[in-house]
Each structure stands twice: as C-alpha cells, then as structure tokens.
C-alpha cells in the first residue's frame, strides 16, 4: 500500500538557520506530493505541492523537489523565522486511491530567536 | 470565500455514549473527506464522498462509525458507541473535483475526548 515516512521531531533551530525535513514515500504509479503545515491552534493548510517527477514546489521561502529516483520530497528553507514554528506533514495522493491523502507522522519545528 | 466549517470544536463524552460531528464544505466542492488525527500522528482517512456517493470507506470502523452526505453538501459523522481509543481530532476536508493533484481544504477540526 501507499505510505509516507518523515523524520521525527522535534526539530529545534535558531532563527536564520537552514531547515531540512526529510520525507520519503512508497506508492504505485505516479502520486502527487504535498507538504501541509499546522500552525499552533490552527487547521491544516497546504504549503506546497508537486505533481510529477522533477517538479519543484515552493511557497513562503520553502521548497521541495519531487525525486522519483529516490522516492523523496524533502522540505527545505534557507533561513527560518520564529513564525515558521509549526508541525509539518508530508503527504501523497495516488491516482489508484481516489484523491485520498496518505500522511506522514508529522515533524514539529521549533525556531528560537 | 468561506472555508470548511465544522462543529462542535470540542466534545467530551463517556465511553459507550454516542456523538455526532457536522461539516459544511466550501461551496461548489464535490468531494468531502473525513480524517481522524490521533495525537502525535498524521491524519488518517475515514471516508471520502463524491457528491452524495461514497468513494472510499475502507478504513471506517463500520461497527461503530457511520457517515452521510445526503444532499451532496453537508455531512455528519457519527460514533456509536464511543471507545477510549476514539479520542482524536476529527478533520473534515473538501476539494473541487476530487482528482489526485487537487488541493484539499481542511476545517479546524473537532477534538473528541472519550473518558
């Protein structure tokens, strides 16, 4: 079946540090890949997505590249801010499973001033 | 554009009681999803509707959970009877067409505590 594995947290960084959150997936066919973010006290919201191999999704300074050869979709940001503190979820949507999202376990990011 | 609405936001019940959650998706969205998010885990799909038909309910514990979307708009999710392990946040989401690359928009969730 489909699955997503992401690095466990919490990840604690100082402001302006470089961020990488690893995500790998298992799926049949050609899934779409997503990063969702959950800020404290708020609902899940889409951060970025990529729908085919070698696509790069980007938003708010965050980037992730769809790597089919390594089945990965790592999230990166060059300089994190305190306001980036949240829980980040990697997810996939496989065409052989309707449009349901399969989520990873989430990674909590804490950015200190 | 109004987002996905859910109510109640919080609910505390005793085990073996019943509970119902309500969801109103974004206007015009054909596809509606219910997810269960246990503390410290990612959301897990319970059921997916396309208009008022069920697309996938393979992970719905049908002996105690039921869901309906009678007019293809609002939806309710019911648990009867509740167990301690049902304590979780229940998330409703909707998307325009229900295709693989579509963004799903999530509501704020209902936090259920079963004591």
mmCIF file of C-alpha atoms in Angstrom, chain A residues 2 93-102, chain B residues 31-35 44-62 66-68 77 98 104:
data_model
loop_
_atom_site.group_PDB
_atom_site.id
_atom_site.type_symbol
_atom_site.label_atom_id
_atom_site.label_comp_id
_atom_site.label_asym_id
_atom_site.label_seq_id
_atom_site.Cartn_x
_atom_site.Cartn_y
_atom_site.Cartn_z
ATOM 1 C CA UNK A 2 0.902 3.674 -0.028
ATOM 2 C CA UNK A 93 -2.204 11.400 -3.265
ATOM 3 C CA UNK A 94 -2.111 8.367 -5.542
ATOM 4 C CA UNK A 95 -4.362 8.079 -8.559
ATOM 5 C CA UNK A 96 -5.083 4.460 -7.705
ATOM 6 C CA UNK A 97 -6.632 5.516 -4.403
ATOM 7 C CA UNK A 98 -9.045 8.228 -5.482
ATOM 8 C CA UNK A 99 -7.837 11.510 -4.093
ATOM 9 C CA UNK A 100 -7.262 10.403 -0.537
ATOM 10 C CA UNK A 101 -4.194 11.814 1.168
ATOM 11 C CA UNK A 102 -1.768 9.485 2.910
ATOM 12 C CA UNK B 31 -15.547 15.904 -2.783
ATOM 13 C CA UNK B 32 -15.676 15.706 1.015
ATOM 14 C CA UNK B 33 -13.371 13.764 3.331
ATOM 15 C CA UNK B 34 -13.363 12.842 6.993
ATOM 16 C CA UNK B 35 -9.977 12.190 8.614
ATOM 17 C CA UNK B 44 -5.883 9.048 8.500
ATOM 18 C CA UNK B 45 -8.745 8.961 6.017
ATOM 19 C CA UNK B 46 -12.002 7.519 7.334
ATOM 20 C CA UNK B 47 -14.344 8.142 4.404
ATOM 21 C CA UNK B 48 -14.470 10.018 1.109
ATOM 22 C CA UNK B 49 -17.636 11.250 -0.628
ATOM 23 C CA UNK B 50 -18.027 12.370 -4.228
ATOM 24 C CA UNK B 51 -21.217 14.453 -4.208
ATOM 25 C CA UNK B 52 -23.515 12.230 -2.122
ATOM 26 C CA UNK B 53 -21.896 8.893 -3.010
ATOM 27 C CA UNK B 54 -19.197 7.058 -1.053
ATOM 28 C CA UNK B 55 -15.889 6.688 -2.921
ATOM 29 C CA UNK B 56 -13.813 5.044 -0.181
ATOM 30 C CA UNK B 57 -14.795 3.904 3.298
ATOM 31 C CA UNK B 58 -12.318 1.057 3.627
ATOM 32 C CA UNK B 59 -10.792 2.447 6.849
ATOM 33 C CA UNK B 60 -14.063 3.364 8.543
ATOM 34 C CA UNK B 61 -14.837 1.091 11.543
ATOM 35 C CA UNK B 62 -18.343 0.385 10.345
ATOM 36 C CA UNK B 66 -21.261 5.992 10.216
ATOM 37 C CA UNK B 67 -21.290 8.988 7.903
ATOM 38 C CA UNK B 68 -23.697 10.509 5.442
ATOM 39 C CA UNK B 77 -20.030 11.661 11.108
ATOM 40 C CA UNK B 98 -11.514 15.025 -6.155
ATOM 41 C CA UNK B 104 -7.772 19.646 -0.074
#
